[in-house]
Coordinates of C-alpha atoms and ligand atoms in Angstrom, one line a residue:
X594 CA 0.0 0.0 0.0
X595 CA 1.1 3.8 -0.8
X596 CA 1.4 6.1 2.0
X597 CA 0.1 10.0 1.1
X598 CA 2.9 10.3 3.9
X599 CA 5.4 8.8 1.2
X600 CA 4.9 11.3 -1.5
X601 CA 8.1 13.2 -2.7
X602 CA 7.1 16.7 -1.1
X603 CA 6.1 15.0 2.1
X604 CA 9.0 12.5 2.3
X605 CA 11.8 15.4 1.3
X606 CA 10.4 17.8 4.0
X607 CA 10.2 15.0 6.6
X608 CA 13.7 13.9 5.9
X609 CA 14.5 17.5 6.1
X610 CA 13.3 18.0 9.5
X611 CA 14.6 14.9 11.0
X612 CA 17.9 16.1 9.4
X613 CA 17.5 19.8 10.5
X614 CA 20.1 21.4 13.3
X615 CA 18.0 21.4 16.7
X616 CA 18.9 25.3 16.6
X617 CA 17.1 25.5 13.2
X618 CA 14.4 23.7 14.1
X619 CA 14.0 25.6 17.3
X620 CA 13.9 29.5 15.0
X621 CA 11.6 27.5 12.3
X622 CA 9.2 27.0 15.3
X623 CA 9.7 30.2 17.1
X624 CA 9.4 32.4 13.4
X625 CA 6.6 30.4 12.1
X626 CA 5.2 28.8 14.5
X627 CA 2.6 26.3 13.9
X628 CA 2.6 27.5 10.1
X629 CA 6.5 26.0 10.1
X630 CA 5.2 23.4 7.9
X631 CA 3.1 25.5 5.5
X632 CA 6.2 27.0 4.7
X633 CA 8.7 24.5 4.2
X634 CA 6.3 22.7 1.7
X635 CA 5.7 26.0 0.0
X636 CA 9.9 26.3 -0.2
X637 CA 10.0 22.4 -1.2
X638 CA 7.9 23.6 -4.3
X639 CA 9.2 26.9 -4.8
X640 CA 12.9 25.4 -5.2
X641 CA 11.0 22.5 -7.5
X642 CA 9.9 24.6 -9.9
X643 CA 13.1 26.8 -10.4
X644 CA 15.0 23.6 -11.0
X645 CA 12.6 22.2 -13.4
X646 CA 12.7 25.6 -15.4
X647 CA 16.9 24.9 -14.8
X648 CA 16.6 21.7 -16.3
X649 CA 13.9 22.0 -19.3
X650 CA 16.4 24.7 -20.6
X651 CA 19.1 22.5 -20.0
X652 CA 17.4 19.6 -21.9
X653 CA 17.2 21.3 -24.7
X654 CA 20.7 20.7 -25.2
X655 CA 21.3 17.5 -23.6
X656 CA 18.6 16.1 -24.1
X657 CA 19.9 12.6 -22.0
X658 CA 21.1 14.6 -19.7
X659 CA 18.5 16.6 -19.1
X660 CA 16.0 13.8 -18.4
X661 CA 18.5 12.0 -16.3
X662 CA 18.5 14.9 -14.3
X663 CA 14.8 14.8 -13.8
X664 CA 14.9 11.1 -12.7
X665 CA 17.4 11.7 -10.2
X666 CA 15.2 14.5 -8.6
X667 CA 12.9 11.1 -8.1
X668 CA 15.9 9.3 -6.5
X669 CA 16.1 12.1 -4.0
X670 CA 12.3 11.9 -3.6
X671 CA 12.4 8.3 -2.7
X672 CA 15.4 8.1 -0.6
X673 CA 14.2 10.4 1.7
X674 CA 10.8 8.9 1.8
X675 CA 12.2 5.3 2.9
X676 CA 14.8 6.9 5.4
X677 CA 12.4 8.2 7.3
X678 CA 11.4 6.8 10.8
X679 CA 7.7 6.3 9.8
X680 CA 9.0 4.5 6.4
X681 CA 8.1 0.6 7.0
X682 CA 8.5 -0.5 3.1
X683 CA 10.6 0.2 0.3
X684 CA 6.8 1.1 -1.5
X685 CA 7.4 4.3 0.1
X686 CA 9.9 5.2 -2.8
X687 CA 6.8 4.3 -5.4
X688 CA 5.3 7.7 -5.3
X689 CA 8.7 9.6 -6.2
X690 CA 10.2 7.0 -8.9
X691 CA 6.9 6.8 -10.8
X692 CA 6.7 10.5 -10.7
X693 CA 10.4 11.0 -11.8
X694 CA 10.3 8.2 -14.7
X695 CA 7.3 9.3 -15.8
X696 CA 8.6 13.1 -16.2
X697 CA 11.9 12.0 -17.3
X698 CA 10.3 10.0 -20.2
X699 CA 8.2 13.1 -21.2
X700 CA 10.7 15.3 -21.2
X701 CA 13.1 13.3 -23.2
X702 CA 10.0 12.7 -25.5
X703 CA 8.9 16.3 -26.1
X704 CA 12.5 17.5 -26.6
X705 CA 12.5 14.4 -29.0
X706 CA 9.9 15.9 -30.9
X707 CA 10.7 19.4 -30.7
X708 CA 13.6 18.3 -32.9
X709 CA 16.5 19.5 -30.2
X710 CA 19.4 17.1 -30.4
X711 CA 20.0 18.7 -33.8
X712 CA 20.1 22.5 -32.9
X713 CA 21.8 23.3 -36.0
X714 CA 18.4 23.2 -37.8
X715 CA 15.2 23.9 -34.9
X716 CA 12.8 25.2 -37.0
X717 CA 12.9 23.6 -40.2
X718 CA 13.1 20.2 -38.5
X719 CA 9.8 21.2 -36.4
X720 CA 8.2 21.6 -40.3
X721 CA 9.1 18.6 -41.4
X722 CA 8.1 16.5 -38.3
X723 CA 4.4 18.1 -38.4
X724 CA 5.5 19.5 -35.3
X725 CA 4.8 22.8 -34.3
X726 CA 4.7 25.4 -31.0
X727 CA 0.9 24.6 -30.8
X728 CA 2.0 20.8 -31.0
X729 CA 4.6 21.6 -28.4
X730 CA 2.2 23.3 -25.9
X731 CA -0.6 20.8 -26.0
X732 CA 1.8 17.4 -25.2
X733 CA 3.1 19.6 -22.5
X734 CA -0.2 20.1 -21.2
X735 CA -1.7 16.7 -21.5
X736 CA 2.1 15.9 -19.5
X737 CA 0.9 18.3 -16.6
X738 CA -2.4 17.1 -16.9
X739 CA -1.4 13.5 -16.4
X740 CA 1.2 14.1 -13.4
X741 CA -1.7 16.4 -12.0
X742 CA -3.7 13.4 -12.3
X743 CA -1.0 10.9 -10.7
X744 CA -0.8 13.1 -7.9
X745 CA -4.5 13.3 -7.6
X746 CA -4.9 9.8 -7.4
X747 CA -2.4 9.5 -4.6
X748 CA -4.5 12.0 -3.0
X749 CA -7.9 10.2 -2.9
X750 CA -6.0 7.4 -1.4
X751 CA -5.5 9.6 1.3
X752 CA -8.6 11.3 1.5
X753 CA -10.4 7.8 2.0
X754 CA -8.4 6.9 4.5
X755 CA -9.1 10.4 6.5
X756 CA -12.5 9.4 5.4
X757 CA -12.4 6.8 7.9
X758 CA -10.7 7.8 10.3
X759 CA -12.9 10.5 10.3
X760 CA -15.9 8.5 10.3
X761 CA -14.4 6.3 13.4
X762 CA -14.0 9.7 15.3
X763 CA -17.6 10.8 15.0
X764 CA -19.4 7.0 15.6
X765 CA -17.2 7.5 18.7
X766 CA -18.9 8.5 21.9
X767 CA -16.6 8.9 25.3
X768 CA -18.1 6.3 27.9
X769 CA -18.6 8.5 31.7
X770 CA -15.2 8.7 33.4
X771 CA -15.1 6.2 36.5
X772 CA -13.0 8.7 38.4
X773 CA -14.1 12.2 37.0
X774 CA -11.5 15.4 37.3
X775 CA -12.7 17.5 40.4
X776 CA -15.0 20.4 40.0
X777 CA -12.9 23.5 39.4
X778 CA -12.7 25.9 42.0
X779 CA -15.1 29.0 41.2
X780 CA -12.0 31.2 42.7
X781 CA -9.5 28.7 39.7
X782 CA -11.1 31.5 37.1
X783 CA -10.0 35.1 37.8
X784 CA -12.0 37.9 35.6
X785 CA -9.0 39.8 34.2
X786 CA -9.3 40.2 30.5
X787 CA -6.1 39.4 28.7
X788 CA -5.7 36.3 30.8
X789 CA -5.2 32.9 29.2
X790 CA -8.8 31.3 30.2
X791 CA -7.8 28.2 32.5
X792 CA -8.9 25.9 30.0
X793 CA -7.5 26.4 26.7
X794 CA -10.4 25.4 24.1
X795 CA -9.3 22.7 21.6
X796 CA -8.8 25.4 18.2
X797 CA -6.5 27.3 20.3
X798 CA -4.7 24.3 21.7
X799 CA -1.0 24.8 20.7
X800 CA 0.2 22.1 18.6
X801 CA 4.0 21.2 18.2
X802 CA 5.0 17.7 16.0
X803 CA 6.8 16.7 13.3
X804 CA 4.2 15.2 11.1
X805 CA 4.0 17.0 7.8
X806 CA 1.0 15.0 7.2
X807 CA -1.5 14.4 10.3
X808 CA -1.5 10.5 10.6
X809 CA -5.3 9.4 10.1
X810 CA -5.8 6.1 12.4
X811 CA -9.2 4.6 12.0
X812 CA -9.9 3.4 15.2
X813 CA -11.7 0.7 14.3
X814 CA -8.4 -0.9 13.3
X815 CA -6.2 0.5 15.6
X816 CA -4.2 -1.8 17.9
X817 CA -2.0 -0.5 20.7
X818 CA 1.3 -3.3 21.7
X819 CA 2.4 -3.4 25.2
X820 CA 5.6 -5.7 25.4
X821 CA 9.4 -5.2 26.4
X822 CA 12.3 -5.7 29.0
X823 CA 10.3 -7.2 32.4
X824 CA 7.2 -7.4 30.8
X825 CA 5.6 -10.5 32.0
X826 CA 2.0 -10.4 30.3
X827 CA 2.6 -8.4 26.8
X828 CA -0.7 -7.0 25.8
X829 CA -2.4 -5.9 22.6
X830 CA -5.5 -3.8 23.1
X831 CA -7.8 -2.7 20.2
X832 CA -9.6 0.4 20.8
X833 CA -13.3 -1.0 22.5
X834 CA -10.5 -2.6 24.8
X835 CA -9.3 0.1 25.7
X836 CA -12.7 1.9 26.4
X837 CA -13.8 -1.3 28.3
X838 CA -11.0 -0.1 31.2
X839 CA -11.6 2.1 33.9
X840 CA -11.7 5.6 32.8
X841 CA -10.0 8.6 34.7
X842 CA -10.5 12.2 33.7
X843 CA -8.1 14.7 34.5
X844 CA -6.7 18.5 34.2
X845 CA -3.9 18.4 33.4
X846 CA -1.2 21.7 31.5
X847 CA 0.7 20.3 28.8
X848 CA 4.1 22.4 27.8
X849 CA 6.8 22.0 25.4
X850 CA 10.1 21.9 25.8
X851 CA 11.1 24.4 22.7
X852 CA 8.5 27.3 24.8
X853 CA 10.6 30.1 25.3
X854 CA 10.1 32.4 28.0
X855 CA 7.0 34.1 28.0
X856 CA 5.6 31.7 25.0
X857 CA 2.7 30.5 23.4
X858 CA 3.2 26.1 23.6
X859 CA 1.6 25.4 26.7
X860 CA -2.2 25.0 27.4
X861 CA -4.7 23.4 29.9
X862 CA -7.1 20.4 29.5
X863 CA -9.6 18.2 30.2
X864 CA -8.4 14.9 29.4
X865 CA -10.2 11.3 29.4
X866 CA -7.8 8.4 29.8
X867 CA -6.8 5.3 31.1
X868 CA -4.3 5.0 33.7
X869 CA -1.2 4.2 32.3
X870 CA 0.1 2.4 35.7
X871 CA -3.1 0.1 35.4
X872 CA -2.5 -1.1 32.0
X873 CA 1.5 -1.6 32.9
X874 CA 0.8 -3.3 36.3
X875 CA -1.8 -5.7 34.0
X876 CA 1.3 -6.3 32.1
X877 CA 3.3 -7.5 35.0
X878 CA 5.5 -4.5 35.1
X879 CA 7.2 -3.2 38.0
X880 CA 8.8 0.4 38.7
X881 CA 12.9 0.3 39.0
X882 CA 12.4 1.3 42.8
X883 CA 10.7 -2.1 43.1
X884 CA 13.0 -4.2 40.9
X885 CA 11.5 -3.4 37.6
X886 CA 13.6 -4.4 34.6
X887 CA 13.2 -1.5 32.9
X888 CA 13.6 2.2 34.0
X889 CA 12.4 3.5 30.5
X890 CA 9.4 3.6 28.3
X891 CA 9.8 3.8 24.5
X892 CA 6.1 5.4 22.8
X893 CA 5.8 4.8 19.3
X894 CA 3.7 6.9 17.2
X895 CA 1.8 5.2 13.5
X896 CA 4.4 7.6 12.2
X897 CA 7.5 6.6 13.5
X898 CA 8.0 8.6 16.4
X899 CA 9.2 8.1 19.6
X900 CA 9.6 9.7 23.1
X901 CA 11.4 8.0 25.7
X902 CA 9.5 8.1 30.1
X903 CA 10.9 7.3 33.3
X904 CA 9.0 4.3 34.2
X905 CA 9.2 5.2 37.9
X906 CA 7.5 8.6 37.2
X907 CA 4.4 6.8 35.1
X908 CA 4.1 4.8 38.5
X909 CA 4.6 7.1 41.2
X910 CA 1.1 7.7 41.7
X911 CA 0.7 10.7 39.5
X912 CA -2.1 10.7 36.8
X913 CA -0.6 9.6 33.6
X914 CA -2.7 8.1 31.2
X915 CA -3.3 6.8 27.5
X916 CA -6.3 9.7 26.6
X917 CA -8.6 9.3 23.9
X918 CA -10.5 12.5 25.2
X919 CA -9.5 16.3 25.0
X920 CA -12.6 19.1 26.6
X921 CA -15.4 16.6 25.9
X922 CA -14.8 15.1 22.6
X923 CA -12.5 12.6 21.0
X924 CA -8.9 13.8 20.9
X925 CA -8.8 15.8 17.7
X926 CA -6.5 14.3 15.0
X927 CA -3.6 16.7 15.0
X928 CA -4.1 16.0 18.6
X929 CA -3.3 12.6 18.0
X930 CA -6.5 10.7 17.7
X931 CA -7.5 7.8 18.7
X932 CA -4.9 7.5 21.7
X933 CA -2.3 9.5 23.4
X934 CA -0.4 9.8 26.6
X935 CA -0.6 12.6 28.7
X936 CA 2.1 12.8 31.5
X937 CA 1.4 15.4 34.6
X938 CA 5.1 17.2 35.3
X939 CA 7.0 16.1 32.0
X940 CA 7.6 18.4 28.8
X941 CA 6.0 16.5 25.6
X942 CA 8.3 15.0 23.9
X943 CA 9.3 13.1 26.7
X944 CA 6.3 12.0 27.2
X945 CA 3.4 13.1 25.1
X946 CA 3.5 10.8 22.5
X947 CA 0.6 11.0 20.1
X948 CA -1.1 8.1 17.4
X949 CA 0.2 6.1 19.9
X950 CA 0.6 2.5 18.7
X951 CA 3.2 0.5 20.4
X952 CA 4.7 0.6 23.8
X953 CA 8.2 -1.1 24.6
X954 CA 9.4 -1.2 27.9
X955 CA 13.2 -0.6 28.0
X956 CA 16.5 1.1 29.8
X957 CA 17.8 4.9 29.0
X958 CA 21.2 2.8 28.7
X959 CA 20.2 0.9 26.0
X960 CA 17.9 3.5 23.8
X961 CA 18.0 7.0 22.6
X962 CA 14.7 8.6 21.3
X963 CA 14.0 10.6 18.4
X964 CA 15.0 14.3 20.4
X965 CA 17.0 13.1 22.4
X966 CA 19.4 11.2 19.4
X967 CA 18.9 14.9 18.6
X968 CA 20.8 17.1 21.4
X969 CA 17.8 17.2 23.8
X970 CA 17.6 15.6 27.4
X971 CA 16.7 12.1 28.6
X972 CA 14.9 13.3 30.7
X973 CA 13.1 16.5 31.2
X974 CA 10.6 17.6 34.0
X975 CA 9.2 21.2 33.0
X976 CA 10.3 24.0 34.6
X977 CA 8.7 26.3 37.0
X978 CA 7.5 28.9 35.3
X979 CA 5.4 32.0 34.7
X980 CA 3.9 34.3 32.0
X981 CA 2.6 38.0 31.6
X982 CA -0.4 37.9 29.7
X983 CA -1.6 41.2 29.6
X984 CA -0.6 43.6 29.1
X985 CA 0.9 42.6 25.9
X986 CA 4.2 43.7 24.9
X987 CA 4.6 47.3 23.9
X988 CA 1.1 48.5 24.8
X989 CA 0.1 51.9 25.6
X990 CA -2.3 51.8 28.4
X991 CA -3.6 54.7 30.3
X992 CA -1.9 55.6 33.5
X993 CA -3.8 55.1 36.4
X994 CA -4.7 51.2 37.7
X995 CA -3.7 48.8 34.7
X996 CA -4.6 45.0 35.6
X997 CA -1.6 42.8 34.9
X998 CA -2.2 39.1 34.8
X999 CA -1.2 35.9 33.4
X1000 CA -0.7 32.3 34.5
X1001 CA 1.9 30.6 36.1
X1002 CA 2.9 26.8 36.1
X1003 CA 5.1 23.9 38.1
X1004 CA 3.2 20.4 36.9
X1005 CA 3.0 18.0 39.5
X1006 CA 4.7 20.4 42.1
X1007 CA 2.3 23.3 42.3
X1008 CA 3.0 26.7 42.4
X1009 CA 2.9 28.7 45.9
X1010 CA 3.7 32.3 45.0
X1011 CA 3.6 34.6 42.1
X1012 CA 5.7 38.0 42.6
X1013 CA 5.7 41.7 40.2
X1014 CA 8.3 43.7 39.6
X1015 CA 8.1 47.3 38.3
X1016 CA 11.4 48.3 36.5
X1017 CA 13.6 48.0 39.7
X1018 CA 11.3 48.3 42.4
X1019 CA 10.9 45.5 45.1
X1020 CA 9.0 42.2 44.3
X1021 CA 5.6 42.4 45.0
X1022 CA 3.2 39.2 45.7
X1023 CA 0.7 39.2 42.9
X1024 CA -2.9 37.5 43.4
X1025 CA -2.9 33.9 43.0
X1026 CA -6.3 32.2 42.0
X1027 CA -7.1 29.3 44.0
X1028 CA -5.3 26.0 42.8
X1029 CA -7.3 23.6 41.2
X1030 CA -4.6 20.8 41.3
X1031 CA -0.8 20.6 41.6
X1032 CA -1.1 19.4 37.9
X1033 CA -2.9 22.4 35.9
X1034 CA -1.6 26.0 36.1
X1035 CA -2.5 28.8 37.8
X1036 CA -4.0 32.5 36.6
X1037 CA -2.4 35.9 38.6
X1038 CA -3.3 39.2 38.6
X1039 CA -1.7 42.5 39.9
X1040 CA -3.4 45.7 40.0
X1041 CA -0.8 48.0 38.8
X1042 CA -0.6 51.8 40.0
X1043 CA 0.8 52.7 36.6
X1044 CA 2.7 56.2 36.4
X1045 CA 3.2 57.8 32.9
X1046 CA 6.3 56.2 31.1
X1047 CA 8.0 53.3 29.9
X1048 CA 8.1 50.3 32.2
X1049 CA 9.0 47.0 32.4
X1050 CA 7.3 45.0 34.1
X1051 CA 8.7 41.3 35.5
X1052 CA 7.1 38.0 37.3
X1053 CA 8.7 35.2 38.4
X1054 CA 6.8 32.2 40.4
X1055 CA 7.5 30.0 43.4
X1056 CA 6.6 26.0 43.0
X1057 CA 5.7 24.2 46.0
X1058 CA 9.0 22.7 46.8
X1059 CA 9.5 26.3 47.5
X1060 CA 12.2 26.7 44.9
X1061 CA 12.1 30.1 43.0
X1062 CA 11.9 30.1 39.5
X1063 CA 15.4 30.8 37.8
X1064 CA 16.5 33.8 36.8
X1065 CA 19.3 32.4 34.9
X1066 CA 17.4 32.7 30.8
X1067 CA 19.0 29.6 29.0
X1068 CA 17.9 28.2 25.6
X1069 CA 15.5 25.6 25.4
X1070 CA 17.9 23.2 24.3
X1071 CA 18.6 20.7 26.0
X1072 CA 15.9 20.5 29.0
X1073 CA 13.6 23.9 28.8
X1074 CA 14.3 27.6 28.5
X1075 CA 14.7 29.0 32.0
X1076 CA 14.5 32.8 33.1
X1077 CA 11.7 35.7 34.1
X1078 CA 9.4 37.0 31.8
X1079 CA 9.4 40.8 31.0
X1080 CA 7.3 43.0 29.3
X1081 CA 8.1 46.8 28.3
X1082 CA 4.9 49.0 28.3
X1083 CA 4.5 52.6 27.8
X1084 CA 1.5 53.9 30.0
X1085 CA -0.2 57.2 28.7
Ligands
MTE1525 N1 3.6 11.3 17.3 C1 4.1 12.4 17.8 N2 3.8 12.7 19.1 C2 4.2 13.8 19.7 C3 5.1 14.7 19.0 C4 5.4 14.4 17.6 O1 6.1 15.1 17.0 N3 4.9 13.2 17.1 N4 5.5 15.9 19.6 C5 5.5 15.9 21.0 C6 5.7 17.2 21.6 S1 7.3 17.9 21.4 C7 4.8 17.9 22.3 S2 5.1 19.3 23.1 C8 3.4 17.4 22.3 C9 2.4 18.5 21.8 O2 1.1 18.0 21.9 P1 0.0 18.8 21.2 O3 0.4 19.1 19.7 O4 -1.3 18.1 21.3 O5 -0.1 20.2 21.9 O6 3.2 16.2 21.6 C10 4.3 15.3 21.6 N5 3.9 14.1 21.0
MO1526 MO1 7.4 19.7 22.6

């Protein structure tokens, strides 16, 4: 079968993020954001374009040459889509060698019949062989027009498969939690416009992953593997087995590693799951601290990815869990329907794995996954840390009382204290809302007696261990960017 995943655009950018410099990566993410995608495609097919032109001119001369030239576009194409981690079969390099012998073999025919090869004599050699610009023209459009179609076809294969996945998403409807999340304190909400809301709706969920194209898993067919290092029971579940276990719903922030201070990838949900210590205690698998085998465990995503846990932390009591809920509906698919894990206290990529499919069980010593092969840490609790909202940076509020307020977060630690500074005055405790849990962050607010001027205004938080939030600002390479978050506002 023919991935859409496998075609040459999808398989050259995918090989060229794997092979991207973490520093690269990191500015792609921070300049584009979640459109870091959109663009590299768009550059993919930008640079395609120029080349052909490059080589149709080319052709004309060599003809051989020229066509060659196409084909080995093709070999690119299909080398990058089999290398990369999602590639299971050498099919993968289908899509780009059809598409490159088929435009190698037009080429080398139109030039053919444009009479090149003999430039001594163009146009008189276009009379004789009844072939003319107009001639020209249309073989090169029924050549697009075919490609076009080639391409299309690949992408109704994909559109039926999204199609069912899809389809399995809306049949789905979430069975009642066993053990529902707590009610959220009315005093969790604080009504300070500006503020992030304290859970972050599903659209404006960030979203941070490598997949080019969103993997669509019909979860009719899905099958998740749990086996490995000191597993004694290995398991496969399908999906209504999965849904058969005892639910647990939960709030719980989710960050990402590659947030900078004062940025946009973290965001607060309402996840439905089962609890990942059940399903590995079903399996026979014990934490390190109690003799466990293995002190690591390897997610595997339908796409190739993977993102290495402690084992002792998925066991230590705190709410981890295989969700197929997000805010009352299924996980949405860039979210990674039908299954994910959500960790409370780990950065995502360490622990988020979504279109989760396999589970091994495993040691650090022994395995290396995908970041971390790539310059980022084994492991990597987040950091404690806190965020001005509002005002935004560079605003021109009036003098007088201006409302500053934000959120601040320490998963699985809790956050005790939230402090202001103006310019260099002395640190002043903001307004916490009341915690909801230790796992979900928390809004602040801090009426501000704002005299007129530039100011910069600074918070930093306190977690629960009662260690302050560095100062120190580091990259977010290799564990999380650490430092206070400052804004520069001119009041009026
Ligand atoms: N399959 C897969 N799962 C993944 C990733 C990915 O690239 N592929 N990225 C991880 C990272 S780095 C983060 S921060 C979270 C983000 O989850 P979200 O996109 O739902 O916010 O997913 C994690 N799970
Ligand atoms: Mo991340």
């Amino acid at each position: 079968m023919v991935r859409p995943e496998a075609g040459p655009i999808a398989a050259v950018g995918g090989a060229a993020i794997d092979r991207t410099p973490t520093p690269v990566k990191d500015w792609a993410i921070r300049t584009f954001g979640e459109d870091d995608k959109v663009v590299l495609q768009l550059g993919i097919v930008a640079v395609l374009g120029l080349l052909a032109v490059v080589l149709g001119l080319f052709a004309l001369r060599h003809r051989r040459l020229g066509a060659l030239g196409v084909f080995a576009f093709g070999v690119v194409g299909a080398v990058a889509a089999t290398s990369r981690p999602d590639s299971v079969s050498l099919t993968d390099a289908l899509p780009s060698l059809a598409g490159a012998l088929a435009g190698a073999g037009v080429l080398y025919w139109l030039i053919g019949r444009l009479g090149a090869g003999s430039p001594a004599a163009p146009a008189a050699a276009s009379q004789e062989s009844g072939w003319d610009r107009r001639g020209f023209l249309l073989s090169a459009a029924a050549a697009a027009v075919a490609s076009t179609g080639a391409g299309g076809a690949g992408r109704a294969l994909g559109r039926s498969r999204t199609r069912e996945a899809v389809a399995s998403r809306e049949a789905l409807v979430l069975p009642a939690p066993a053990s529902p999340a707590a009610p959220v304190p009315k005093g969790a909400r604080l009504r300070v416009a500006g503020v992030s809301p304290f859970v972050t709706p599903n659209k404006d969920f960030y979203r941070v992953d490598t997949a080019l194209v969103v993997p669509k898993v019909d979860a009719t067919s899905w099958r998740l593997r749990i086996h490995g290092k000191g597993v004694k029971r290995p398991l496969t579940l399908t999906f209504q087995e999965l849904l058969g276990r005892e639910l647990i719903e939960r709030d719980i922030t989710l960050t990402c590693v590659s947030n900078e201070v004062g940025g946009p990838y973290v965001g607060n949900a309402r996840w439905i799951g089962v609890r990942l210590a059940d399903l590995l205690k079903e399996a026979g698998v014990a934490p390190p601290s109690r003799g466990g085998a293995a002190d690591q465990l390897v997610a595997r995503s339908v796409d190739g990815m993977t993102l290495g846990t402690p084992v002792e932390d998925l066991m230590d009591g705190r709410d981890a869990m295989l969700a197929v809920g997000m805010n009352g509906e299924p996980l949405p698919l860039d979210h990674g329907f039908p299954v994910r894990m959500v960790v409370p206290g780990l950065y995502g990529y360490v622990s988020a794995c979504k279109w989760i499919e396999d589970i091994e069980l495993t040691t650090f010593d022994s395995y290396d996954a995908y970041w971390v092969k790539r310059k980022w840490a084994r492991k990597a609790p987040v950091k404690t840390q806190s965020r001005i909202d509002t005002p935004k940076p560079f605003a021109r509020p009036k003098a007088g009382t201006v409302m500053v307020g934000g959120v601040a977060w320490a998963q699985h630690r809790g956050i005790d204290k939230v402090e202001i500074r103006i310019d260099d005055g002395a640190w002043q405790p903001a307004d916490l809302a009341a915690e909801h849990t230790t796992d979900t962050w928390r809004q602040w607010s801090f009426p501000w007696k704002a005299t007129p001027g530039s100011h910069t205004l600074t918070v930093r938080a306190t977690d629960r261990t009662g260690t302050l939030q560095a100062e120190q600002r580091t990259r977010t390479v290799p564990d999380g960017a650490s430092g206070w978050h400052s804004v520069v506002v001119t009041a009026e």
